[in-house]
Short mmCIF file of C-alpha atoms and ligand atoms in Angstrom, two decimals:
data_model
loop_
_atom_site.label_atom_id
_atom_site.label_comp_id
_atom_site.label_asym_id
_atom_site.label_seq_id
_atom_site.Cartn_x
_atom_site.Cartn_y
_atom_site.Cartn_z
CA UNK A 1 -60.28 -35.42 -29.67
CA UNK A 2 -59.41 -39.21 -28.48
CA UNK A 3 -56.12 -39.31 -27.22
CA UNK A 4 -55.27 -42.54 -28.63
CA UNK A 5 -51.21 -42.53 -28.05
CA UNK A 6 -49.80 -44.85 -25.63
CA UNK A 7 -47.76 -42.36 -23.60
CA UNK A 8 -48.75 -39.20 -21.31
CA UNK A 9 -45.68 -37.61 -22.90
CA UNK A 10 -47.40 -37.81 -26.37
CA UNK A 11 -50.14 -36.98 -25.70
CA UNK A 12 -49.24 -33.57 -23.85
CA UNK A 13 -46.99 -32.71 -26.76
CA UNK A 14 -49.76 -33.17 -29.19
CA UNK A 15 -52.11 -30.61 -26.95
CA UNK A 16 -49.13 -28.17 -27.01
CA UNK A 17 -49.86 -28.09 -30.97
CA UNK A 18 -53.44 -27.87 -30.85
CA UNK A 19 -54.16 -24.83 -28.65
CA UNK A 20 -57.90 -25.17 -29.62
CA UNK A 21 -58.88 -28.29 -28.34
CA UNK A 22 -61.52 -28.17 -26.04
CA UNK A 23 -62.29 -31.65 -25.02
CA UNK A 24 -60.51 -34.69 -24.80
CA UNK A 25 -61.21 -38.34 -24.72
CA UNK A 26 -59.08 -40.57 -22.44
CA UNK A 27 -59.58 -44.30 -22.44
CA UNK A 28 -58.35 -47.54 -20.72
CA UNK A 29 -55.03 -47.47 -22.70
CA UNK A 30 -53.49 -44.62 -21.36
CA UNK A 31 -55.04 -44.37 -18.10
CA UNK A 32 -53.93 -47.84 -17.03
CA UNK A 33 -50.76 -46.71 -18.05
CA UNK A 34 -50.34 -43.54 -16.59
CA UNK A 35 -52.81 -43.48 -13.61
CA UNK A 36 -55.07 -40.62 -12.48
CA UNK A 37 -52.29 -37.81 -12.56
CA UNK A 38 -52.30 -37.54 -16.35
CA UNK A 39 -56.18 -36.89 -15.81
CA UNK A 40 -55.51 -34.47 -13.67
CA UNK A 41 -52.82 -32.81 -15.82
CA UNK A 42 -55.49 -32.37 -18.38
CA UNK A 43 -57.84 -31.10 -15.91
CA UNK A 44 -55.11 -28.32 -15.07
CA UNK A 45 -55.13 -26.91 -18.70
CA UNK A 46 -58.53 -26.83 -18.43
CA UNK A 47 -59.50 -29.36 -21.04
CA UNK A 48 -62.62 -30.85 -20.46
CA UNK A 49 -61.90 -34.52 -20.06
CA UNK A 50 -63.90 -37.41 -21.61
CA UNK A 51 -63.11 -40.40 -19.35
CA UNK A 52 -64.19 -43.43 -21.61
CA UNK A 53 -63.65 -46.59 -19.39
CA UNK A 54 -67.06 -48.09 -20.24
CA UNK A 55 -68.26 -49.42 -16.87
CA UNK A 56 -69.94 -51.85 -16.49
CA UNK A 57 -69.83 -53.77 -12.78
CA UNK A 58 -72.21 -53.59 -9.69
CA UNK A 59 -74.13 -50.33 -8.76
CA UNK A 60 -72.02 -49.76 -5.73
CA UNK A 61 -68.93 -49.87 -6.99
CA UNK A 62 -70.02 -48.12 -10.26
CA UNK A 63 -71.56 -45.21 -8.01
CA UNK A 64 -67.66 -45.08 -6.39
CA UNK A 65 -66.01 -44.94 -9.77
CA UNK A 66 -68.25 -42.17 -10.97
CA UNK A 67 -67.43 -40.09 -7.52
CA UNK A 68 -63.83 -40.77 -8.27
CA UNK A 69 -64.51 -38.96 -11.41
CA UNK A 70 -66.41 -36.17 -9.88
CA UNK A 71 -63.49 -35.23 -7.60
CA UNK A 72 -61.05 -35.49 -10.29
CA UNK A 73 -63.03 -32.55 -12.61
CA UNK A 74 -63.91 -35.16 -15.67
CA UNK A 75 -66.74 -33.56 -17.72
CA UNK A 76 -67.83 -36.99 -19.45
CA UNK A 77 -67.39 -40.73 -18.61
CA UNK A 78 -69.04 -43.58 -20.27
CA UNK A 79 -70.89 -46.63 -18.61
CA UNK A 80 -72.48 -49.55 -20.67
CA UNK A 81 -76.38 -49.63 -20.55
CA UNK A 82 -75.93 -53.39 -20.49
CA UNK A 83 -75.50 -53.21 -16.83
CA UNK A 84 -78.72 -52.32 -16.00
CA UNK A 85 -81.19 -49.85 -14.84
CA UNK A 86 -79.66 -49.84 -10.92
CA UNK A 87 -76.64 -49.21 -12.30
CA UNK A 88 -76.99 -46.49 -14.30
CA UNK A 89 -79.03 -45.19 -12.29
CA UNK A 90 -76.55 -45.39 -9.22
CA UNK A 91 -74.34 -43.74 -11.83
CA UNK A 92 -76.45 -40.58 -12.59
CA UNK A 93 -77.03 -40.08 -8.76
CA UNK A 94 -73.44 -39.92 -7.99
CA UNK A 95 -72.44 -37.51 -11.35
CA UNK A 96 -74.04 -34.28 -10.03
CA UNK A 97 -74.24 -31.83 -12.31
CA UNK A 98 -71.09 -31.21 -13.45
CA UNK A 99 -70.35 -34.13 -14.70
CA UNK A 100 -72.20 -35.95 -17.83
CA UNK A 101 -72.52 -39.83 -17.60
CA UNK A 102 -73.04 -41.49 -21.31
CA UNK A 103 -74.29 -45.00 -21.72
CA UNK A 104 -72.70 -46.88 -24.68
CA UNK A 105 -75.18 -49.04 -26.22
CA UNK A 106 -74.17 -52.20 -28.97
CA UNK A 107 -70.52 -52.01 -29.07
CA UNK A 108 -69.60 -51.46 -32.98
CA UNK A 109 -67.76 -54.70 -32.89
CA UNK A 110 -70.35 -56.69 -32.59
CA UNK A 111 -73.09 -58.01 -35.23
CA UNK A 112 -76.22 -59.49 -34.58
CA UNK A 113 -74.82 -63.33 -33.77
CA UNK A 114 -71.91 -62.27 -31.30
CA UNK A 115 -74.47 -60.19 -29.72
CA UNK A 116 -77.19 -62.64 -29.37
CA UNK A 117 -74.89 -65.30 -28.43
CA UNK A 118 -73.70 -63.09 -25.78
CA UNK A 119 -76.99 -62.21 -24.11
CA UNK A 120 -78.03 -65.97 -24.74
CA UNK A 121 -80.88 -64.98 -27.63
CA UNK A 122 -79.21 -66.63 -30.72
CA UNK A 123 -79.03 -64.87 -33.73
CA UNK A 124 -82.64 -63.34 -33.05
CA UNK A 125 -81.29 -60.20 -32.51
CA UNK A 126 -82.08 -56.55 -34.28
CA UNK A 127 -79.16 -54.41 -33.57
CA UNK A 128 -80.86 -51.51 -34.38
CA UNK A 129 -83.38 -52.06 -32.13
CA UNK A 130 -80.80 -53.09 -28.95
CA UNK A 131 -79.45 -50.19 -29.29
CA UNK A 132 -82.69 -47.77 -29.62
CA UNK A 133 -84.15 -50.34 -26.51
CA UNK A 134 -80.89 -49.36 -24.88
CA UNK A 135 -81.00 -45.79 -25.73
CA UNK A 136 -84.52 -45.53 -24.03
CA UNK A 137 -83.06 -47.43 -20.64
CA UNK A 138 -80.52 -45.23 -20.13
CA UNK A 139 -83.00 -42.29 -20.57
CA UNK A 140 -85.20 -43.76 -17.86
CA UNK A 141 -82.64 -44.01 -15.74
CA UNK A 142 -81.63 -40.14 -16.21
CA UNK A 143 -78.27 -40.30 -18.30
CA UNK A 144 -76.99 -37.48 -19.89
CA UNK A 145 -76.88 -39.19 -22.72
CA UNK A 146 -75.47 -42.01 -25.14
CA UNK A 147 -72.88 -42.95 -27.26
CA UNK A 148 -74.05 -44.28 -30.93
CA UNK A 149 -72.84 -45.00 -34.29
CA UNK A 150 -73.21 -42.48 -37.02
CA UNK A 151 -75.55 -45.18 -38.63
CA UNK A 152 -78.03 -44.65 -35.62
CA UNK A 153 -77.59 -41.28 -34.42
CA UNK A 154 -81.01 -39.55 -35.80
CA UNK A 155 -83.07 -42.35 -35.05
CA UNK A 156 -81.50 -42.38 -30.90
CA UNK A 157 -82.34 -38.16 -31.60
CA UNK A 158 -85.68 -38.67 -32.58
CA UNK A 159 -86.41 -41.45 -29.44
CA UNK A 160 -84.37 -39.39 -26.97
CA UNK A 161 -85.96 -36.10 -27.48
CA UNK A 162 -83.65 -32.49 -27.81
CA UNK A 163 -82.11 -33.00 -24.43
CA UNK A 164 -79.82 -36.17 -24.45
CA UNK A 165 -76.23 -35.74 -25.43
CA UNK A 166 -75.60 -38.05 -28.52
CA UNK A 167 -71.31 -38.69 -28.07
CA UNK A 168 -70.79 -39.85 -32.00
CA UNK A 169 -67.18 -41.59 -33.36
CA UNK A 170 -66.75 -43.04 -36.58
CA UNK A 171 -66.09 -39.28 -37.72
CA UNK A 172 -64.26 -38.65 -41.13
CA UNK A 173 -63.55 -36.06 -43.59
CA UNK A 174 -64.24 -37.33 -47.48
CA UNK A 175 -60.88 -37.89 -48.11
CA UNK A 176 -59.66 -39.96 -44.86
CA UNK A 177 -59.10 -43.55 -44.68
CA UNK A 178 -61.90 -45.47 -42.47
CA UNK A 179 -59.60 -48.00 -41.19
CA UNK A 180 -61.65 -49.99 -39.26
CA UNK A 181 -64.48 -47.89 -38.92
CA UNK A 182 -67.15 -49.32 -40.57
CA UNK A 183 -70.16 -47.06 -39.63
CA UNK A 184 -68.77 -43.51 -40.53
CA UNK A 185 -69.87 -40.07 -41.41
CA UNK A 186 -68.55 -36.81 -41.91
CA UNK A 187 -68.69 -33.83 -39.19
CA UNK A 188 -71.43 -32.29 -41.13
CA UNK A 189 -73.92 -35.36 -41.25
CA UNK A 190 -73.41 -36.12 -37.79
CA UNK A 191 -74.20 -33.22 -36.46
CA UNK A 192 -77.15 -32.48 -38.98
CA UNK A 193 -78.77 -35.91 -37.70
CA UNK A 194 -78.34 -34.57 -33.76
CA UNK A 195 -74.83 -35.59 -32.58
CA UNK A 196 -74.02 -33.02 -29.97
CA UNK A 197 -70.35 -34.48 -29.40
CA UNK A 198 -68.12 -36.09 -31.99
CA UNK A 199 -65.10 -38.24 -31.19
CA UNK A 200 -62.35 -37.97 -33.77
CA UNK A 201 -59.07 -39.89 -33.26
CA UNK A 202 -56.77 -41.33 -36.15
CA UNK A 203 -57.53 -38.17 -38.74
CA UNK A 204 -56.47 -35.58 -36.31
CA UNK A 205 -53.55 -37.94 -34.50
CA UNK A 206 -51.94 -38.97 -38.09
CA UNK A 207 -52.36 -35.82 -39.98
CA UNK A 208 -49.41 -34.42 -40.86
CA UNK A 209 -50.54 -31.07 -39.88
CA UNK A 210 -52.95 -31.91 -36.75
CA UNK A 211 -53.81 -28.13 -36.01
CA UNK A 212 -55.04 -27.91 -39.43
CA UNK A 213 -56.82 -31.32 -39.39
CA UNK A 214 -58.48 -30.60 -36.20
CA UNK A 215 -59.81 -27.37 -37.70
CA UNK A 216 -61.13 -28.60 -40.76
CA UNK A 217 -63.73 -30.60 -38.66
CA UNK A 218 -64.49 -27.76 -36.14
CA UNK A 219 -65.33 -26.22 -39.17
CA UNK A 220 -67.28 -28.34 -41.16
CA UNK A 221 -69.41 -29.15 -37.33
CA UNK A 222 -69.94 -25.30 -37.73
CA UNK A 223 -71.46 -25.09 -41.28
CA UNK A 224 -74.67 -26.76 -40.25
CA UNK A 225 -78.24 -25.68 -40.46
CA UNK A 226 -80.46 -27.35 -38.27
O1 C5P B 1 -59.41 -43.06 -34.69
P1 C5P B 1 -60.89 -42.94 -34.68
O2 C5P B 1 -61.40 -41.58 -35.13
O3 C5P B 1 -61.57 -44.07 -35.38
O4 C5P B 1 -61.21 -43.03 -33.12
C1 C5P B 1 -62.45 -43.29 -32.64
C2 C5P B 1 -62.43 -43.33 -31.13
O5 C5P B 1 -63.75 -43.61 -30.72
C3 C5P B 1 -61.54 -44.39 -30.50
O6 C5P B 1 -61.04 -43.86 -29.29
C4 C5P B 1 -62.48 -45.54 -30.21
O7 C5P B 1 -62.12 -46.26 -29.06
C5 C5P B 1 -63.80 -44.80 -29.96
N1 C5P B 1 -64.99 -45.58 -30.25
C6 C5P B 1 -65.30 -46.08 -31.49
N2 C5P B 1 -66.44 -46.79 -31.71
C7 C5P B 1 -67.28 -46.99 -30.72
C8 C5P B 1 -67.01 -46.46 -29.46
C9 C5P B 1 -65.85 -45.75 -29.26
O8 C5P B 1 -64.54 -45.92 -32.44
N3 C5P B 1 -68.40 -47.64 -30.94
#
C-alpha cells in the first residue's frame, strides 16, 4: 500500500485499521517530512517497507544511501536505471540480501518528446523500447528487479525471465476512478501478465471502508491462474 498522506500521524492511524497490510510504500513526501524515525516506526510493526526515493546520483553516494537503507530494515527501495550501469550496480552490491533494489525505468509522466528532449535524441524515441532497453540494464547489473507500467509489465516478464521482481502501480478495481493514472489495470491482469508486487494508493487511502478496499484487491491478486 503507498502511504500517500502527508503526516506520520495519518499514516499510522490508517495501519491501525488495516491489520493486514503487509508492505508499505514510503516516498519523498513523507519522509522529507518526517525523517528516518517514521521508517523505523514501520519497521517496528514489522511492515515490510518500500522506500521509493528513486535515486538517481553518483555510485558512491548511491552505494551510501542504499546502506542507510540496509541498517534501517527497508525490504525495497527504488533507484532510476537512468543513472547507469556503475550505479546500479554499486547499488546491488551494497543491498545484500535482505534488501531488494528496483530500478524504475520511463517515468509515466513522460511521452516520447519530453523524453527524447531530455536525453538529447528528439522525438526519435520508442518508449516501449527505453523502457524494455532499461529493463535489460538493470538486469545486467543484478537488480532485483523493476518498476513498470501495467501497459509493459508482460513484455519486461518475458525479457527479464521468472526471477526479476516486476513492482506494478497504476492498480484499479473496475469501478475506481483512474485519476491521473493513465496506464492502469486491475489486480487480476497485473498479476496474470507477471507483476510480483502491486502498488495501490488512492483506492485503498479514499475508500470509505479501507479494510474492505484493501481486501478486495488481495483478493482479486489471489484468484489468478498462472
Ligand atoms: O494512488 P495510486 O494508486 O495511483 O498510487 C500509485 C502510487 O504509485 C503513487 O505512490 C505513485 O507515486 C506511484 N507511482 C506511479 N507511477 C509510476 C511510479 C510510481 O503511480 N510510474
Amino acid at each position: 500500500m503507498a502511504l500517500d498522506v502527508p503526516r506520520a500521524k495519518e499514516a499510522l492511524n490508517l495501519l491501525d485499521r488495516l491489520p493486514d497490510v503487509r508492505w508499505v510504500k514510503v516516498g519523498p513526501v513523507l519522509l522529507t517530512r518526517e525523517g528516518s524515525e517514521f521508517a523505523r516506526e514501520l519497521v517496528a510493526r514489522k511492515l515490510s517497507v518500500f522506500l521509493d526515493l528513486k535515486w538517481h546520483d553518483i555510485p558512491n553516494t548511491v552505494a551510501g544511501a542504499v546502506n542507510a537503507a540496509r541498517e534501517l530494515g527497508i525490504a525495497m527501495a527504488t533507484v532510476h536505471t537512468l543513472g547507469g550501469a556503475a550505479m546500479l550496480e554499486a547499488a546491488a552490491a551494497a543491498a545484500g540480501d535482505a534488501l531488494g533494489i528496483v530500478g524504475v525505468t520511463v517515468l509515466t509522466s513522460h511521452d516520447a518528446a519530453s523524453f527524447g528532449d531530455a536525453v538529447g535524441r528528439g522525438s526519435d524515441v520508442e518508449l516501449d523500447a527505453e523502457v524494455l532497453r532499461l529493463a535489460e540494464l538493470a538486469q545486467r547489473a543484478r537488480l532485483r528487479g523493476v518498476v513498470c507500467s501495467p501497459h509493459e509489465v508482460s513484455a519486461v516478464r518475458r525479457l527479464l525471465g521468472d526471477e526479476a521482481w516486476l513492482v506494478v502501480p497504476g492498480i484499479r478495481r473496475r469501478t475506481d476512478p483512474h485519476a491521473d493514472q493513465v496506464r492502469v489495470a486491475t489486480a487480476r491482469d497485473a498479476v496474470t501478465n507477471g507483476a510480483t508486487h502491486l502498488v495501490v494508493g488512492r483506492p485503498i487511502l479514499q475508500a470509505s471502508d479501507p479494510a474492505a478496499a484493501f481486501q478486495e484487491f488481495v483478493e482479486e491478486a489471489q484468484w489468478v491462474e498462472r
